[in-house]
Each structure stands twice: as structure tokens, then as C-alpha cells.
Amino acid sequence: MRLSVDGVEIAYSDEGSGVPLLFVHAFPLNRTMWDPQVQFLASYCRVITVDLRGHGESDAPSWFYAMDQLSDDLRALLDHLLIDRAVLCGLSMGGYALLAFYQKYRERVLGLILSDTRAGADSSEARGRRFRMAQAVQREGAVAVAEEMLPKLLSARSLQERPELAKTVYRMILSTPISGIMGDLMGMALRSDATPALSEIQSPTLILVGEEDGLTTPAEARLMADKIAGATLVIVPGAAHLVNLEQPGRFNEAVLQFIQSVK
Ligand code: MLT
């Protein structure tokens, strides 16, 4: 299914019924990264997954994808689906978008699930990595990102023992248009620091992180949990960055428990 936001087509899926739960994917992936969650959770609630602009089946204009823009797209999707309030779950860049969303549209948030993400802005070193990656993408295409990111997204064990999973993630990255990758890199490099806003979060919040996540570390997750009143922190063993794909059972159980506690 699709909706148009100022002429940009955004693709989404909508399954199940009950409490609305909207999943927002990571960089540089798409909504299919949530397949194990849709399969399990659609029996318990209404599960919506979206391809952010630049990803999957959505349009990918050559532009700068500010987190603010992504949060406007998410609000437009909720409006389109006539959903007043939803539980929002974002992983990594998806979490950056949700922290921007919360600052603009908190009245639409029933609960927040922040997975393998951080509140802080990019350091100048991190920004430098984005610019280097942008140049590599320009030269070599999405394969440059796939090669650099894959060993960071999955744990060494997953990479060794789950070649099918590694292949799925690799292919997902390769399928992402260059304009989408560039738009994300610029948007992430220039995003603002959401740390001061954490103490204003009043919605029930669940924070999940893979114990071996080196991209957005358990220490950063703990920092967010310390600043958000009443937040629950779950550190998942046997997973790096893509905790929902590496440990879907534990991830799904934690999300289900959270959904049942907020409805
Ligand atoms: C992601 O998984 O969305 C990215 O690793 C986030 C980032 O590069 O900061």
C-alpha cells in the first residue's frame, strides 16, 4: 500500500488489528527487516511497517532526508490510516526519526520502543565517516555500504552461523537506491542532539539493545534509559545491532509484553 506525501510516494504494510504498532527501519534497510515481528505480532495487535523515503518500495528523491522530514512522513502515515495514537518502534536511524517525531508530535505517541539507537548527535568523527561513506557510494555504489556495514550490523556468530540472514541483510542494503543512502547520510550527519528532550518524554518507553552492539552501544542505551522517566531497558545477549533479526524471539516477547502493558 502507498500514500503520497507532497508528491513523494511512501510504501507501507498494515496487518492485524488492535493497538497500532508502527515499525521504523534502520539505515540502509527497508520495512522487510521487520518480517519476523510482523509474523508474530500481527496476531496480537495492528502492525504497520513503512519504507522511509529513499528505501524499499518508496520513492527516493535526491534530497536531504532530515529527521524532521522523516517524522513528518510518519505523521502523514498515521493521518492517512486514521490512527490517533500508536506505539512507535524504531531501530537505529528509525530511533533517531522517532526522537524527532516525539519532539513534534508527542500527542500521537502511545508508547515508544527505541532499539539499538542513541539520542546524541554525530560527533565530528562520525560525521567524517558519513562523508567518506558518501564518497565511496558515489564511486562504487551501495556495495560499498554493504561491505562496510554488514560486519557491524550482525554479530560475528550470526555472520558465521547464519549465512542466510547475512545474505538477506546484504541484499537489502544493495537494493537501497544511492539517492536514498545519500539522503540518509546527510540527514543523520546533520541531526540535532535529542538528549535534552529525553527528560521530557512522558510516554511509556522500552529500550532494547543487542549486548554486542558496537554501533549504538548498551552504554548509550543505558544513558537514554537513565534520562527517560520509568523507561525499561532490555539488553539482549547473542545480538549486535540488528537485534530484532538476530534474536527475534526475545525481541518479540519484550515488545509484546510492552504492548500489553500500554493498551
Ligand atoms: C542504522 O543502523 O540505522 C545506522 O547504523 C545508524 C547510524 O549510522 O548512525
Short mmCIF file of C-alpha atoms and ligand atoms in Angstrom, two decimals:
data_model
loop_
_atom_site.label_atom_id
_atom_site.label_comp_id
_atom_site.label_asym_id
_atom_site.label_seq_id
_atom_site.Cartn_x
_atom_site.Cartn_y
_atom_site.Cartn_z
CA MET A 1 0.00 0.00 0.00
CA ARG A 2 1.11 3.57 -0.62
CA LEU A 3 0.41 7.15 0.31
CA SER A 4 1.70 10.36 -1.19
CA VAL A 5 3.42 12.98 0.97
CA ASP A 6 3.94 16.18 -1.03
CA GLY A 7 4.29 14.09 -4.17
CA VAL A 8 6.65 11.50 -2.66
CA GLU A 9 5.16 8.00 -2.64
CA ILE A 10 5.65 6.18 0.64
CA ALA A 11 5.05 2.41 0.81
CA TYR A 12 3.76 0.63 3.87
CA SER A 13 2.08 -2.58 5.07
CA ASP A 14 -0.73 -2.86 7.57
CA GLU A 15 -1.68 -6.18 9.18
CA GLY A 16 -3.65 -7.42 12.17
CA SER A 17 -5.94 -5.43 14.43
CA GLY A 18 -5.94 -3.84 17.86
CA VAL A 19 -3.34 -1.47 19.31
CA PRO A 20 -1.46 0.17 16.39
CA LEU A 21 2.27 -0.57 16.39
CA LEU A 22 4.36 1.23 13.77
CA PHE A 23 7.85 -0.09 12.98
CA VAL A 24 10.51 2.23 11.54
CA HIS A 25 13.56 0.59 9.99
CA ALA A 26 17.29 1.24 10.20
CA PHE A 27 19.81 2.64 7.70
CA PRO A 28 20.17 1.48 4.91
CA LEU A 29 17.46 -1.16 5.08
CA ASN A 30 13.71 -1.27 4.49
CA ARG A 31 10.47 -2.48 6.04
CA THR A 32 11.17 -6.14 5.28
CA MET A 33 13.66 -6.12 8.17
CA TRP A 34 10.58 -6.40 10.39
CA ASP A 35 9.23 -9.60 8.80
CA PRO A 36 9.84 -11.74 11.93
CA GLN A 37 7.99 -9.13 14.02
CA VAL A 38 5.04 -8.88 11.61
CA GLN A 39 4.66 -12.67 11.53
CA PHE A 40 4.49 -12.94 15.30
CA LEU A 41 2.91 -9.69 16.48
CA ALA A 42 0.10 -9.35 13.90
CA SER A 43 -1.83 -11.97 15.91
CA TYR A 44 -1.82 -9.60 18.89
CA CYS A 45 -2.02 -6.06 17.51
CA ARG A 46 -2.18 -3.94 14.36
CA VAL A 47 1.31 -3.98 12.89
CA ILE A 48 2.33 -1.29 10.41
CA THR A 49 5.70 -1.21 8.68
CA VAL A 50 6.86 1.62 6.47
CA ASP A 51 9.60 2.15 3.89
CA LEU A 52 11.06 5.52 4.77
CA ARG A 53 11.59 7.76 1.72
CA GLY A 54 14.66 6.51 -0.14
CA HIS A 55 14.10 2.87 0.82
CA GLY A 56 12.33 -0.28 -0.32
CA GLU A 57 9.28 0.49 -2.44
CA SER A 58 9.09 4.18 -1.54
CA ASP A 59 10.28 6.97 -3.82
CA ALA A 60 13.87 8.09 -3.39
CA PRO A 61 14.21 11.75 -4.37
CA SER A 62 17.74 13.18 -4.42
CA TRP A 63 17.38 15.34 -1.34
CA PHE A 64 18.47 15.74 2.25
CA TYR A 65 16.38 13.48 4.49
CA ALA A 66 16.21 15.49 7.70
CA MET A 67 14.91 13.54 10.71
CA ASP A 68 12.20 16.19 10.86
CA GLN A 69 11.12 15.27 7.33
CA LEU A 70 11.03 11.59 8.25
CA SER A 71 8.90 12.39 11.28
CA ASP A 72 6.51 14.39 9.07
CA ASP A 73 6.23 11.36 6.77
CA LEU A 74 5.37 9.17 9.77
CA ARG A 75 2.75 11.63 10.94
CA ALA A 76 1.25 11.71 7.44
CA LEU A 77 1.08 7.90 7.51
CA LEU A 78 -0.76 7.89 10.86
CA ASP A 79 -3.16 10.54 9.49
CA HIS A 80 -3.71 8.50 6.33
CA LEU A 81 -4.53 5.41 8.41
CA LEU A 82 -6.79 7.46 10.72
CA ILE A 83 -4.67 6.44 13.69
CA ASP A 84 -4.78 8.90 16.52
CA ARG A 85 -2.10 7.34 18.72
CA ALA A 86 0.29 4.46 18.14
CA VAL A 87 3.12 2.62 19.77
CA LEU A 88 6.19 3.53 17.71
CA CYS A 89 9.20 1.26 17.42
CA GLY A 90 12.36 2.44 15.68
CA LEU A 91 15.74 0.77 15.33
CA SER A 92 18.86 2.91 14.99
CA MET A 93 18.08 5.56 12.33
CA GLY A 94 14.43 4.62 12.91
CA GLY A 95 15.01 5.61 16.55
CA TYR A 96 16.58 8.94 15.51
CA ALA A 97 13.43 9.64 13.48
CA LEU A 98 11.21 8.73 16.45
CA LEU A 99 13.06 11.02 18.82
CA ALA A 100 12.44 13.84 16.31
CA PHE A 101 8.81 12.68 16.00
CA TYR A 102 8.31 12.79 19.75
CA GLN A 103 9.51 16.38 19.92
CA LYS A 104 6.95 17.44 17.30
CA TYR A 105 4.02 15.09 17.72
CA ARG A 106 4.11 13.67 21.23
CA GLU A 107 0.29 13.65 21.41
CA ARG A 108 0.32 10.88 18.78
CA VAL A 109 2.55 8.57 20.87
CA LEU A 110 1.03 5.80 22.97
CA GLY A 111 4.40 4.25 23.72
CA LEU A 112 7.97 4.37 22.44
CA ILE A 113 10.27 1.47 21.67
CA LEU A 114 13.82 2.61 20.99
CA SER A 115 16.04 -0.20 19.77
CA ASP A 116 19.78 -0.01 19.16
CA THR A 117 19.75 3.75 18.84
CA ARG A 118 21.11 6.83 20.55
CA ALA A 119 19.95 10.31 21.47
CA GLY A 120 23.21 12.13 20.79
CA ALA A 121 24.09 13.89 17.53
CA ASP A 122 27.02 12.77 15.37
CA SER A 123 30.47 13.59 16.68
CA SER A 124 32.75 15.27 14.13
CA GLU A 125 34.49 11.91 13.72
CA ALA A 126 31.16 10.19 12.97
CA ARG A 127 30.30 12.95 10.51
CA GLY A 128 33.63 12.38 8.81
CA ARG A 129 32.74 8.68 8.42
CA ARG A 130 29.44 9.70 6.78
CA PHE A 131 31.24 11.91 4.26
CA ARG A 132 33.75 9.15 3.49
CA MET A 133 30.90 6.69 3.03
CA ALA A 134 29.05 9.11 0.75
CA GLN A 135 32.10 9.35 -1.46
CA ALA A 136 32.58 5.58 -1.53
CA VAL A 137 28.91 5.16 -2.51
CA GLN A 138 29.33 7.67 -5.30
CA ARG A 139 32.34 5.73 -6.61
CA GLU A 140 31.27 2.13 -6.05
CA GLY A 141 27.53 2.11 -5.38
CA ALA A 142 25.59 0.54 -2.49
CA VAL A 143 28.05 -2.37 -2.35
CA ALA A 144 30.49 -0.07 -0.54
CA VAL A 145 27.97 0.39 2.27
CA ALA A 146 27.07 -3.29 2.34
CA GLU A 147 30.73 -4.28 2.75
CA GLU A 148 31.36 -1.73 5.48
CA MET A 149 28.10 -2.17 7.39
CA LEU A 150 27.44 -5.90 7.40
CA PRO A 151 30.13 -6.81 9.97
CA LYS A 152 28.75 -4.06 12.23
CA LEU A 153 25.08 -4.93 11.86
CA LEU A 154 25.39 -8.61 12.80
CA SER A 155 27.43 -10.34 15.48
CA ALA A 156 30.46 -12.43 14.47
CA ARG A 157 28.48 -15.51 15.42
CA SER A 158 25.48 -14.62 13.27
CA LEU A 159 27.80 -13.89 10.35
CA GLN A 160 29.43 -17.28 10.73
CA GLU A 161 26.45 -19.44 11.61
CA ARG A 162 23.58 -17.74 9.78
CA PRO A 163 24.70 -17.14 6.18
CA GLU A 164 21.07 -16.83 5.02
CA LEU A 165 20.46 -13.96 7.43
CA ALA A 166 23.71 -12.28 6.38
CA LYS A 167 22.70 -12.66 2.72
CA THR A 168 19.23 -11.19 3.37
CA VAL A 169 20.68 -8.11 5.07
CA TYR A 170 23.38 -7.70 2.41
CA ARG A 171 20.78 -7.85 -0.37
CA MET A 172 18.55 -5.40 1.45
CA ILE A 173 21.42 -2.89 1.51
CA LEU A 174 22.19 -3.48 -2.18
CA SER A 175 18.55 -2.82 -3.05
CA THR A 176 18.64 0.66 -1.47
CA PRO A 177 18.92 3.44 -4.09
CA ILE A 178 22.03 5.62 -3.99
CA SER A 179 19.84 8.71 -3.57
CA GLY A 180 18.26 7.10 -0.50
CA ILE A 181 21.64 6.28 1.03
CA MET A 182 22.90 9.82 0.37
CA GLY A 183 19.73 11.38 1.76
CA ASP A 184 20.09 9.34 4.96
CA LEU A 185 23.79 10.08 5.38
CA MET A 186 23.16 13.82 5.14
CA GLY A 187 20.12 13.63 7.41
CA MET A 188 21.95 11.63 10.07
CA ALA A 189 25.11 13.75 9.90
CA LEU A 190 23.13 16.93 10.46
CA ARG A 191 20.60 15.68 13.01
CA SER A 192 20.42 17.54 16.28
CA ASP A 193 21.14 16.24 19.76
CA ALA A 194 17.94 14.81 21.24
CA THR A 195 19.49 14.25 24.69
CA PRO A 196 17.94 17.37 26.29
CA ALA A 197 14.50 16.20 25.15
CA LEU A 198 14.78 12.80 26.87
CA SER A 199 13.73 14.12 30.27
CA GLU A 200 10.52 15.47 28.67
CA ILE A 201 9.41 12.03 27.46
CA GLN A 202 6.34 11.01 29.38
CA SER A 203 5.16 8.09 27.28
CA PRO A 204 5.88 4.54 28.43
CA THR A 205 9.25 3.64 26.91
CA LEU A 206 11.05 0.38 26.22
CA ILE A 207 14.71 0.48 25.27
CA LEU A 208 16.24 -2.59 23.64
CA VAL A 209 19.83 -3.18 22.63
CA GLY A 210 21.97 -6.09 21.49
CA GLU A 211 24.65 -6.85 24.05
CA GLU A 212 27.31 -6.87 21.30
CA ASP A 213 26.13 -3.75 19.50
CA GLY A 214 29.20 -1.66 18.72
CA LEU A 215 27.35 0.89 16.55
CA THR A 216 24.90 2.08 19.20
CA THR A 217 26.22 0.54 22.38
CA PRO A 218 24.49 -0.76 25.53
CA ALA A 219 26.19 2.15 27.35
CA GLU A 220 24.33 4.62 25.11
CA ALA A 221 21.09 2.71 25.65
CA ARG A 222 21.61 2.89 29.41
CA LEU A 223 22.18 6.63 29.15
CA MET A 224 18.79 7.03 27.46
CA ALA A 225 17.11 4.76 30.00
CA ASP A 226 18.56 6.84 32.84
CA LYS A 227 17.11 10.04 31.40
CA ILE A 228 13.63 8.83 30.41
CA ALA A 229 11.38 8.54 33.45
CA GLY A 230 10.19 4.97 34.01
CA ALA A 231 11.92 3.55 30.91
CA THR A 232 12.61 -0.17 30.84
CA LEU A 233 15.97 -1.29 29.48
CA VAL A 234 16.42 -4.75 27.98
CA ILE A 235 19.91 -5.85 26.94
CA VAL A 236 19.68 -8.84 24.63
CA PRO A 237 22.54 -11.35 24.62
CA GLY A 238 23.62 -13.01 21.38
CA ALA A 239 22.94 -9.99 19.20
CA ALA A 240 24.78 -6.97 17.78
CA HIS A 241 22.95 -4.10 16.04
CA LEU A 242 20.04 -5.86 14.31
CA VAL A 243 18.68 -7.37 17.49
CA ASN A 244 15.21 -7.95 16.00
CA LEU A 245 16.67 -10.22 13.31
CA GLU A 246 19.35 -11.91 15.40
CA GLN A 247 17.15 -12.65 18.42
CA PRO A 248 13.57 -12.34 17.11
CA GLY A 249 12.12 -14.49 19.91
CA ARG A 250 13.46 -12.31 22.70
CA PHE A 251 12.72 -9.11 20.80
CA ASN A 252 9.13 -10.12 20.04
CA GLU A 253 8.44 -11.20 23.62
CA ALA A 254 9.73 -7.91 25.01
CA VAL A 255 7.64 -5.92 22.50
CA LEU A 256 4.52 -7.99 23.17
CA GLN A 257 4.87 -7.52 26.92
CA PHE A 258 5.27 -3.79 26.38
CA ILE A 259 2.22 -3.57 24.09
CA GLN A 260 0.14 -5.42 26.63
CA SER A 261 1.26 -3.05 29.35
CA VAL A 262 0.35 0.14 27.46
CA LYS A 263 -3.02 -0.76 25.97
C1 MLT B 1 21.46 2.43 11.44
O1 MLT B 1 21.53 1.22 11.66
O2 MLT B 1 20.38 2.99 11.20
C2 MLT B 1 22.75 3.21 11.39
O3 MLT B 1 23.81 2.41 11.80
C3 MLT B 1 22.67 4.44 12.20
C4 MLT B 1 23.90 5.28 12.08
O4 MLT B 1 24.69 5.09 11.14
O5 MLT B 1 24.06 6.20 12.91
#
